[in-house]
Coordinates of C-alpha atoms and ligand atoms in Angstrom, one line a residue:
X1114 CA -23.6 24.2 58.8
X1115 CA -25.3 23.0 55.6
X1116 CA -27.0 19.7 54.9
X1117 CA -27.5 17.9 51.6
X1118 CA -31.0 16.4 51.2
X1119 CA -30.7 13.6 48.7
X1120 CA -33.7 11.9 47.3
X1121 CA -32.6 8.5 46.0
X1122 CA -33.7 6.4 43.1
X1123 CA -33.1 8.7 40.1
X1124 CA -30.9 7.3 37.3
X1125 CA -28.1 9.8 36.5
X1126 CA -27.6 10.5 32.8
X1127 CA -25.8 13.3 31.0
X1128 CA -22.6 15.1 30.4
X1129 CA -20.1 17.0 32.6
X1130 CA -16.8 18.7 32.2
X1131 CA -14.3 17.7 34.8
X1132 CA -12.9 20.7 36.7
X1133 CA -9.3 21.4 37.4
X1134 CA -7.5 19.3 40.0
X1135 CA -7.4 20.6 43.6
X1136 CA -4.4 18.5 44.5
X1137 CA -2.5 19.9 41.4
X1138 CA -3.4 23.5 41.9
X1139 CA -2.6 23.8 45.6
X1140 CA 1.2 23.1 45.2
X1141 CA 1.2 25.2 41.9
X1142 CA -0.2 28.2 43.8
X1143 CA 2.4 27.6 46.5
X1144 CA 5.1 27.6 43.7
X1145 CA 4.0 31.0 42.5
X1146 CA 5.9 32.6 45.4
X1147 CA 9.2 31.3 43.9
X1148 CA 9.0 33.8 41.0
X1149 CA 9.4 37.5 41.6
X1150 CA 6.8 38.2 39.0
X1151 CA 3.4 37.1 37.6
X1152 CA 1.9 33.7 37.2
X1153 CA -1.4 33.1 35.5
X1154 CA -3.1 29.8 36.3
X1155 CA -6.1 28.6 34.4
X1156 CA -8.7 25.9 35.1
X1157 CA -8.6 26.7 38.8
X1158 CA -11.6 25.2 40.6
X1159 CA -13.7 27.4 42.9
X1160 CA -13.1 25.5 46.1
X1161 CA -12.7 26.4 49.8
X1162 CA -9.1 25.0 49.9
X1163 CA -8.2 27.2 46.8
X1164 CA -9.7 30.3 48.5
X1165 CA -7.7 29.5 51.7
X1166 CA -4.5 29.2 49.7
X1167 CA -5.2 32.5 47.9
X1168 CA -5.8 34.1 51.2
X1169 CA -2.4 32.8 52.5
X1170 CA -0.7 34.2 49.4
X1171 CA -2.3 37.6 50.0
X1172 CA -1.1 37.6 53.6
X1173 CA 2.4 36.9 52.4
X1174 CA 2.3 40.0 50.3
X1175 CA 1.2 38.7 46.9
X1176 CA -1.4 40.5 44.9
X1177 CA -4.0 38.0 43.8
X1178 CA -6.9 38.1 41.4
X1179 CA -9.3 35.3 40.8
X1180 CA -11.9 35.5 37.9
X1181 CA -13.6 32.9 35.7
X1182 CA -11.5 30.0 37.0
X1183 CA -8.3 31.9 36.3
X1184 CA -5.9 33.1 39.0
X1185 CA -3.2 35.8 38.6
X1186 CA -0.6 35.9 41.3
X1187 CA 1.9 38.8 41.4
X1188 CA 4.5 37.7 43.8
X1189 CA 6.9 40.6 43.1
X1190 CA 6.7 41.8 46.7
X1191 CA 6.7 39.2 49.4
X1192 CA 6.5 40.9 52.7
X1193 CA 6.1 38.1 55.2
X1194 CA 7.6 34.6 55.7
X1195 CA 5.0 33.6 58.3
X1196 CA 2.0 31.4 57.2
X1197 CA -1.0 32.6 59.4
X1198 CA -1.9 29.9 62.0
X1199 CA -5.7 30.1 61.4
X1200 CA -5.2 29.4 57.7
X1201 CA -2.8 26.5 58.3
X1202 CA -5.4 25.0 60.6
X1203 CA -8.1 25.3 57.9
X1204 CA -5.9 23.6 55.3
X1205 CA -3.3 21.0 56.0
X1206 CA -1.8 21.2 52.5
X1207 CA -0.6 24.7 53.2
X1208 CA 2.5 22.8 54.3
X1209 CA 3.8 22.8 50.7
X1210 CA 4.6 26.5 51.3
X1211 CA 7.5 25.4 53.4
X1212 CA 9.6 24.5 50.4
X1213 CA 8.6 27.4 48.2
X1214 CA 8.9 30.2 50.8
X1215 CA 12.2 28.8 51.9
X1216 CA 13.4 28.9 48.3
X1217 CA 12.1 32.5 47.9
X1218 CA 12.9 34.2 51.2
X1219 CA 15.3 31.8 53.0
X1220 CA 12.9 31.7 55.9
X1221 CA 9.5 30.3 56.8
X1222 CA 7.5 30.1 59.9
X1223 CA 4.4 27.9 60.1
X1224 CA 2.2 26.2 62.7
X1225 CA 2.6 22.4 62.8
X1226 CA -0.4 21.2 60.8
X1227 CA -1.2 18.3 63.2
X1228 CA -3.4 15.3 62.5
X1229 CA -6.7 15.3 60.7
X1230 CA -9.8 13.2 60.4
X1231 CA -8.2 10.5 58.2
X1232 CA -5.0 10.0 60.1
X1233 CA -2.0 11.3 62.0
X1234 CA -0.4 12.7 58.8
X1235 CA 3.2 13.4 60.0
X1236 CA 5.5 15.7 58.1
X1237 CA 8.8 14.0 59.0
X1238 CA 9.7 13.3 55.4
X1239 CA 9.1 16.9 54.4
X1240 CA 11.4 18.2 57.1
X1241 CA 14.0 15.5 56.5
X1242 CA 14.2 16.5 52.9
X1243 CA 14.4 20.2 53.6
X1244 CA 17.2 19.6 56.1
X1245 CA 19.1 17.7 53.5
X1246 CA 18.9 20.7 51.3
X1247 CA 20.6 22.7 54.0
X1248 CA 17.6 24.2 56.0
X1249 CA 18.0 24.7 59.7
X1250 CA 14.7 23.6 61.3
X1251 CA 13.5 24.3 64.8
X1252 CA 10.3 22.8 66.1
X1253 CA 9.3 24.8 69.2
X1254 CA 5.5 25.1 69.0
X1255 CA 6.0 26.5 65.5
X1256 CA 8.1 25.2 62.6
X1257 CA 10.9 27.6 61.8
X1258 CA 12.9 26.8 58.7
X1259 CA 15.9 29.0 57.8
X1260 CA 18.7 28.8 55.3
X1261 CA 21.1 31.4 53.9
X1262 CA 21.7 29.2 50.9
X1263 CA 19.9 25.9 49.9
X1264 CA 22.2 23.4 48.3
X1265 CA 21.2 20.5 46.0
X1266 CA 21.3 17.0 47.6
X1267 CA 20.5 13.4 46.9
X1268 CA 17.4 12.5 48.9
X1269 CA 16.0 9.0 49.3
X1270 CA 12.4 9.1 50.5
X1271 CA 11.5 6.3 52.9
X1272 CA 8.0 6.5 51.4
X1273 CA 6.8 8.1 48.2
X1274 CA 4.9 10.9 49.9
X1275 CA 3.1 13.3 47.6
X1276 CA 3.5 16.3 49.8
X1277 CA 7.1 15.6 50.7
X1278 CA 8.1 15.1 47.0
X1279 CA 6.4 18.5 46.2
X1280 CA 8.0 20.3 49.1
X1281 CA 11.5 19.1 48.2
X1282 CA 10.9 19.9 44.5
X1283 CA 9.8 23.5 45.4
X1284 CA 12.8 24.1 47.7
X1285 CA 15.2 22.7 45.2
X1286 CA 14.2 24.9 42.2
X1287 CA 16.5 27.7 43.3
X1288 CA 19.0 25.7 45.4
X1289 CA 22.6 25.7 44.2
X1290 CA 23.4 22.6 42.2
X1291 CA 21.6 19.4 41.5
X1292 CA 18.9 17.7 43.7
X1293 CA 17.9 14.1 43.1
X1294 CA 14.7 12.7 44.8
X1295 CA 14.6 8.9 44.8
X1296 CA 11.5 6.9 45.6
X1297 CA 9.5 10.1 44.6
X1298 CA 5.7 10.0 44.5
X1299 CA 4.5 9.4 40.9
X1300 CA 1.1 11.0 41.1
X1301 CA 0.0 13.0 38.0
X1302 CA -0.2 16.1 40.2
X1303 CA 3.6 15.9 40.6
X1304 CA 3.9 15.9 36.8
X1305 CA 1.7 19.0 36.6
X1306 CA 3.9 20.8 39.2
X1307 CA 7.0 19.9 37.1
X1308 CA 5.3 21.4 34.0
X1309 CA 4.4 24.6 35.9
X1310 CA 7.9 25.0 37.4
X1311 CA 9.5 24.4 34.0
X1312 CA 7.2 26.9 32.4
X1313 CA 8.6 29.6 34.7
X1314 CA 12.2 28.6 33.9
X1315 CA 13.0 25.9 36.4
X1316 CA 14.9 22.8 35.4
X1317 CA 13.0 19.7 36.6
X1318 CA 13.0 16.2 35.0
X1319 CA 11.6 12.8 35.8
X1320 CA 8.2 13.5 37.4
X1321 CA 5.9 10.5 36.9
X1322 CA 8.9 8.2 37.5
X1323 CA 10.6 7.3 40.8
X1324 CA 13.6 9.6 40.3
X1325 CA 13.2 13.3 39.9
X1326 CA 16.2 15.6 39.1
X1327 CA 16.2 19.3 39.7
X1328 CA 19.0 21.6 38.5
X1329 CA 18.9 24.8 40.6
X1330 CA 18.4 28.1 38.7
X1331 CA 19.0 31.7 39.9
X1332 CA 16.0 33.4 38.1
X1333 CA 12.5 32.5 37.1
X1334 CA 10.2 34.4 34.8
X1335 CA 6.5 35.2 34.3
X1336 CA 4.4 32.3 33.1
X1337 CA 0.9 30.9 32.4
X1338 CA -0.2 27.4 32.9
X1339 CA -3.4 25.3 32.7
X1340 CA -4.1 22.9 35.6
X1341 CA -4.8 19.2 34.7
X1342 CA -8.3 17.9 35.2
X1343 CA -9.1 16.3 38.6
X1344 CA -8.9 12.5 38.3
X1345 CA -10.7 12.1 41.7
X1346 CA -13.6 14.3 40.7
X1347 CA -13.9 12.3 37.4
X1348 CA -13.9 9.1 39.5
X1349 CA -16.4 10.4 41.9
X1350 CA -18.9 11.4 39.2
X1351 CA -18.4 8.0 37.5
X1352 CA -19.1 6.3 40.9
X1353 CA -22.2 8.5 41.3
X1354 CA -23.6 7.5 37.9
X1355 CA -22.6 3.9 38.4
X1356 CA -24.5 3.7 41.7
X1357 CA -27.7 4.6 40.0
X1358 CA -27.2 2.3 36.9
X1359 CA -26.8 5.4 34.9
X1360 CA -24.9 6.7 31.8
X1361 CA -22.3 9.5 31.9
X1362 CA -20.2 11.4 29.5
X1363 CA -17.2 13.2 30.9
X1364 CA -15.3 15.8 29.0
X1365 CA -11.8 17.1 29.6
X1366 CA -10.3 14.0 31.1
X1367 CA -6.8 12.5 30.8
X1368 CA -7.5 8.8 30.5
X1369 CA -4.0 7.8 31.6
X1370 CA -4.8 9.2 35.0
X1371 CA -8.1 7.3 35.3
X1372 CA -7.0 3.7 34.6
X1373 CA -6.9 2.5 38.2
X1374 CA -10.5 3.6 38.8
X1375 CA -11.9 2.8 35.3
X1376 CA -10.5 -0.7 35.5
X1377 CA -12.3 -1.4 38.8
X1378 CA -15.5 0.0 37.3
X1379 CA -15.1 -2.4 34.4
X1380 CA -14.7 -5.3 36.8
X1381 CA -18.0 -4.1 38.4
X1382 CA -19.7 -4.4 35.0
X1383 CA -19.5 -0.8 33.6
X1384 CA -18.8 -0.4 29.9
X1385 CA -16.6 2.4 28.6
X1386 CA -16.1 4.1 25.3
X1387 CA -13.0 6.4 25.4
X1388 CA -12.1 8.9 22.7
X1389 CA -9.3 11.4 23.2
X1390 CA -10.3 13.5 26.2
X1391 CA -13.8 12.2 26.5
X1392 CA -15.2 9.1 28.2
X1393 CA -18.6 7.5 28.1
X1394 CA -19.6 5.1 30.8
X1395 CA -22.7 2.9 30.9
X1396 CA -23.4 1.1 34.2
X1397 CA -25.4 -2.1 34.5
X1398 CA -28.7 -2.1 36.5
X1399 CA -26.9 -3.8 39.4
X1400 CA -23.1 -3.8 39.8
X1401 CA -21.0 -6.9 40.5
X1402 CA -18.8 -6.9 43.5
X1403 CA -15.1 -6.5 42.8
X1404 CA -12.8 -8.9 44.5
X1405 CA -10.3 -6.6 46.2
X1406 CA -9.8 -2.9 46.3
X1407 CA -6.3 -2.2 47.6
X1408 CA -5.3 1.5 47.9
X1409 CA -1.7 2.2 46.9
X1410 CA 0.4 5.1 45.8
X1411 CA -0.2 6.0 42.1
X1412 CA -0.6 4.1 39.7
X1413 CA -2.4 1.9 42.3
X1414 CA -6.0 2.5 43.3
X1415 CA -6.2 6.0 44.9
X1416 CA -7.1 6.2 48.6
X1417 CA -9.0 9.3 47.6
X1418 CA -11.5 7.0 45.7
X1419 CA -11.8 4.3 48.4
X1420 CA -14.9 5.8 50.2
X1421 CA -16.8 6.5 47.0
X1422 CA -16.1 3.0 45.6
X1423 CA -17.1 1.4 48.9
X1424 CA -20.5 3.2 48.6
X1425 CA -20.9 1.5 45.2
X1426 CA -20.0 -1.9 46.5
X1427 CA -22.7 -1.7 49.3
X1428 CA -25.4 -2.7 46.8
X1429 CA -23.3 -4.8 44.4
X1430 CA -23.9 -8.5 43.8
X1431 CA -21.4 -10.4 46.0
X1432 CA -18.7 -9.6 48.5
X1433 CA -15.8 -7.1 48.1
X1434 CA -12.7 -6.7 50.3
X1435 CA -11.1 -3.3 50.7
X1436 CA -7.6 -2.7 52.1
X1437 CA -6.7 0.8 53.0
X1438 CA -2.9 1.0 52.9
X1439 CA -2.3 4.8 52.9
X1440 CA -4.1 6.3 55.8
X1441 CA -4.8 4.6 59.1
X1442 CA -8.2 6.2 59.9
X1443 CA -10.0 6.3 56.5
X1444 CA -13.1 4.2 57.3
X1445 CA -15.1 6.9 59.1
X1446 CA -17.8 6.6 56.4
X1447 CA -18.4 3.0 57.3
X1448 CA -20.6 3.5 60.3
X1449 CA -22.7 6.0 58.3
X1450 CA -23.1 3.5 55.4
X1451 CA -24.1 0.8 57.9
X1452 CA -26.7 3.2 59.3
X1453 CA -28.2 3.2 55.8
X1454 CA -28.4 -0.6 55.7
X1455 CA -24.9 -1.6 54.4
X1456 CA -23.3 -4.8 55.6
X1457 CA -19.7 -3.8 56.3
X1458 CA -17.2 -5.3 58.8
X1459 CA -13.9 -3.6 59.4
X1460 CA -10.8 -5.1 61.0
X1461 CA -7.9 -2.7 61.1
X1462 CA -7.1 -1.7 57.5
X1463 CA -9.4 -4.3 56.0
X1464 CA -13.1 -3.9 55.3
X1465 CA -15.4 -6.6 54.0
X1466 CA -18.5 -5.4 52.2
X1467 CA -21.3 -7.9 51.5
X1468 CA -23.6 -6.4 48.9
X1469 CA -27.2 -5.9 50.1
X1470 CA -30.4 -5.5 47.9
X1471 CA -30.9 -1.8 48.9
X1472 CA -29.8 1.0 51.1
X1473 CA -32.4 3.2 53.0
X1474 CA -32.2 7.0 53.3
X1475 CA -31.5 8.3 56.8
X1476 CA -29.6 11.1 58.6
X1477 CA -25.8 10.6 58.2
X1478 CA -22.7 12.7 59.0
X1479 CA -19.8 13.5 56.6
X1480 CA -16.6 13.6 58.7
X1481 CA -14.2 14.1 55.8
X1482 CA -14.1 15.2 52.2
X1483 CA -14.2 11.9 50.3
X1484 CA -16.2 10.1 53.0
X1485 CA -18.8 12.9 52.5
X1486 CA -18.9 12.3 48.8
X1487 CA -19.5 8.6 49.4
X1488 CA -22.5 9.3 51.5
X1489 CA -24.1 11.4 48.8
X1490 CA -23.4 8.6 46.3
X1491 CA -25.0 6.1 48.7
X1492 CA -28.0 8.5 49.1
X1493 CA -28.4 8.6 45.3
X1494 CA -28.7 4.8 45.2
X1495 CA -30.8 4.5 48.4
X1496 CA -34.5 4.2 48.8
X1497 CA -36.1 7.4 50.3
X1498 CA -34.3 10.5 51.5
X1499 CA -30.8 10.8 52.9
X1500 CA -29.8 13.9 54.9
X1501 CA -26.0 14.4 54.8
X1502 CA -24.6 16.7 57.5
X1503 CA -21.1 18.2 57.2
X1504 CA -21.4 19.5 53.7
X1505 CA -18.5 21.9 54.4
X1506 CA -16.2 18.9 54.1
X1507 CA -17.5 18.1 50.7
X1508 CA -17.2 21.8 49.6
X1509 CA -13.4 21.6 50.2
X1510 CA -13.0 19.4 47.2
X1511 CA -16.0 19.6 44.9
X1512 CA -17.3 22.7 43.1
X1513 CA -21.1 22.8 43.3
X1514 CA -21.3 19.0 44.0
X1515 CA -25.1 19.0 44.5
X1516 CA -25.9 21.2 41.4
X1517 CA -23.5 19.2 39.2
X1518 CA -25.3 15.9 40.2
X1519 CA -28.7 17.6 39.7
X1520 CA -27.6 18.4 36.1
X1521 CA -27.4 14.6 35.6
X1522 CA -30.9 14.1 37.0
X1523 CA -30.2 13.8 40.8
X1524 CA -32.6 15.3 43.3
X1525 CA -30.3 17.1 45.8
X1526 CA -31.0 20.2 47.8
X1527 CA -28.6 22.1 50.0
X1528 CA -30.3 23.2 53.2
Ligands
UD1_978 C1 -1.8 13.9 49.1 C2 -3.2 14.3 48.7 C3 -4.3 13.5 49.4 C4 -4.0 12.0 49.0 C5 -2.6 11.6 49.4 C6 -2.3 10.2 49.0 C7 -2.9 16.7 48.4 C8 -3.2 18.1 48.8 N1 -3.4 15.7 49.1 O1 -1.8 14.0 50.6 O2 -5.6 13.9 48.8 O3 -5.0 11.3 49.8 O4 -1.7 12.5 48.8 O5 -2.5 10.0 47.7 O6 -2.3 16.5 47.4 N2 3.7 10.3 55.5 C9 4.6 10.2 56.5 N3 5.5 11.2 56.7 C10 5.5 12.3 55.9 C11 4.5 12.4 54.9 C12 3.6 11.4 54.7 O7 4.6 9.2 57.3 O8 6.3 13.2 56.1 C13 2.7 9.2 55.4 C14 1.2 9.7 55.6 O9 0.9 9.7 57.0 C15 0.4 8.7 54.8 C16 1.3 8.5 53.6 O10 2.6 8.9 54.0 O11 0.2 7.5 55.5 C17 0.9 9.2 52.3 O12 0.9 10.6 52.6 P1 1.2 11.6 51.4 O13 1.5 10.9 50.2 O14 2.3 12.5 52.0 O15 -0.1 12.4 51.3 P2 -0.4 14.0 51.3 O16 0.7 14.6 50.5 O17 -0.6 14.4 52.7

């Protein structure tokens, strides 16, 4: 188990390129099995979750090469329909393979992914959607989905779930006829999946809106695709620089994806200069508290930025209220921030953060990916040294997090 040793107090200044999006690349990698051929995917971040997905693809029979952030998947010969249990346990989002494997082989066996640190995370909407496309689903210890022929259907999602929208899109690509997904998730990663699928010959329209239409096709072809930049990583580095009163230039951003976070940073007193795919942010010496941070499906404020933004508000001038609407157990970083001197009260989904003058470094424990990033951010702003345990959670979503921050002037060591 590794630990980050963060010496606080350094102002972060400098420039970074935003890496490719984890949440976009995972469903895209799952989608590669739909094509009996080769997919080349560029801008793939070197993350633990990506490595797990590539391992799963290999176990299914794909030949996989990963070099210089480019992945080549040859899915000509799929020899298994079973997703290995150990790998499902390592990465919940392997669940998107249900739709793509079903579309390719007509059968898929997976372990139930179960809950995780941030909540129960059911998959009822995924399974309901696949059933409506004609899959026969048995849940007896394992999930077994089978279908001799998937047929297009009109599916109204009870909630705009990102994973369920992706799973249904993937299963519908080769289904007979038209599928309509209503109340679909609108996250940019869904748009990137649509781009990838269409680049290999699928017919998908509407991603980014609430209604997605998929016309089933018989055959797909070889393709290459570049993954969109990671909006959560961009947001995390902005939060890190803002926590230290710093200045940051980010390259390779898509500003449209960043408005929910940029607007909150503006409210906190940060100033932005945005030109094409670059952004410059200058933070004030002390941030102002923002009134309310309410997590919502895109284009609302992302739940994946809630913890990092809370770390920022700990030392802001005034009181902020956070309302976590997406996951029921996403305040696990709060106790750790309180250990560092933060003044936070939680009641159910609401947290009230009263800004304090300073945080103090101490030993804290990262229990999930974004919560872990928030503790590093708090450590950068704190007086003294913070030891963050549970770095493996952070490595799931950030490529060289410590080294990247050090390039901006942080003092972080991985022990
Ligand atoms: C994805 C992201 C995750 C992000 C989340 C919300 C990936 C790999 N992960 O997760 O980083 O935090 O979107 O933006 O892209 N739900 C159900 N039934 C279902 C599915 C979901 O009740 O069948 C509920 C969940 O418990 C949760 C809410 O819907 O409360 C949102 O979940 P969902 O949008 O599905 O998130 P994920 O796709 O798991």
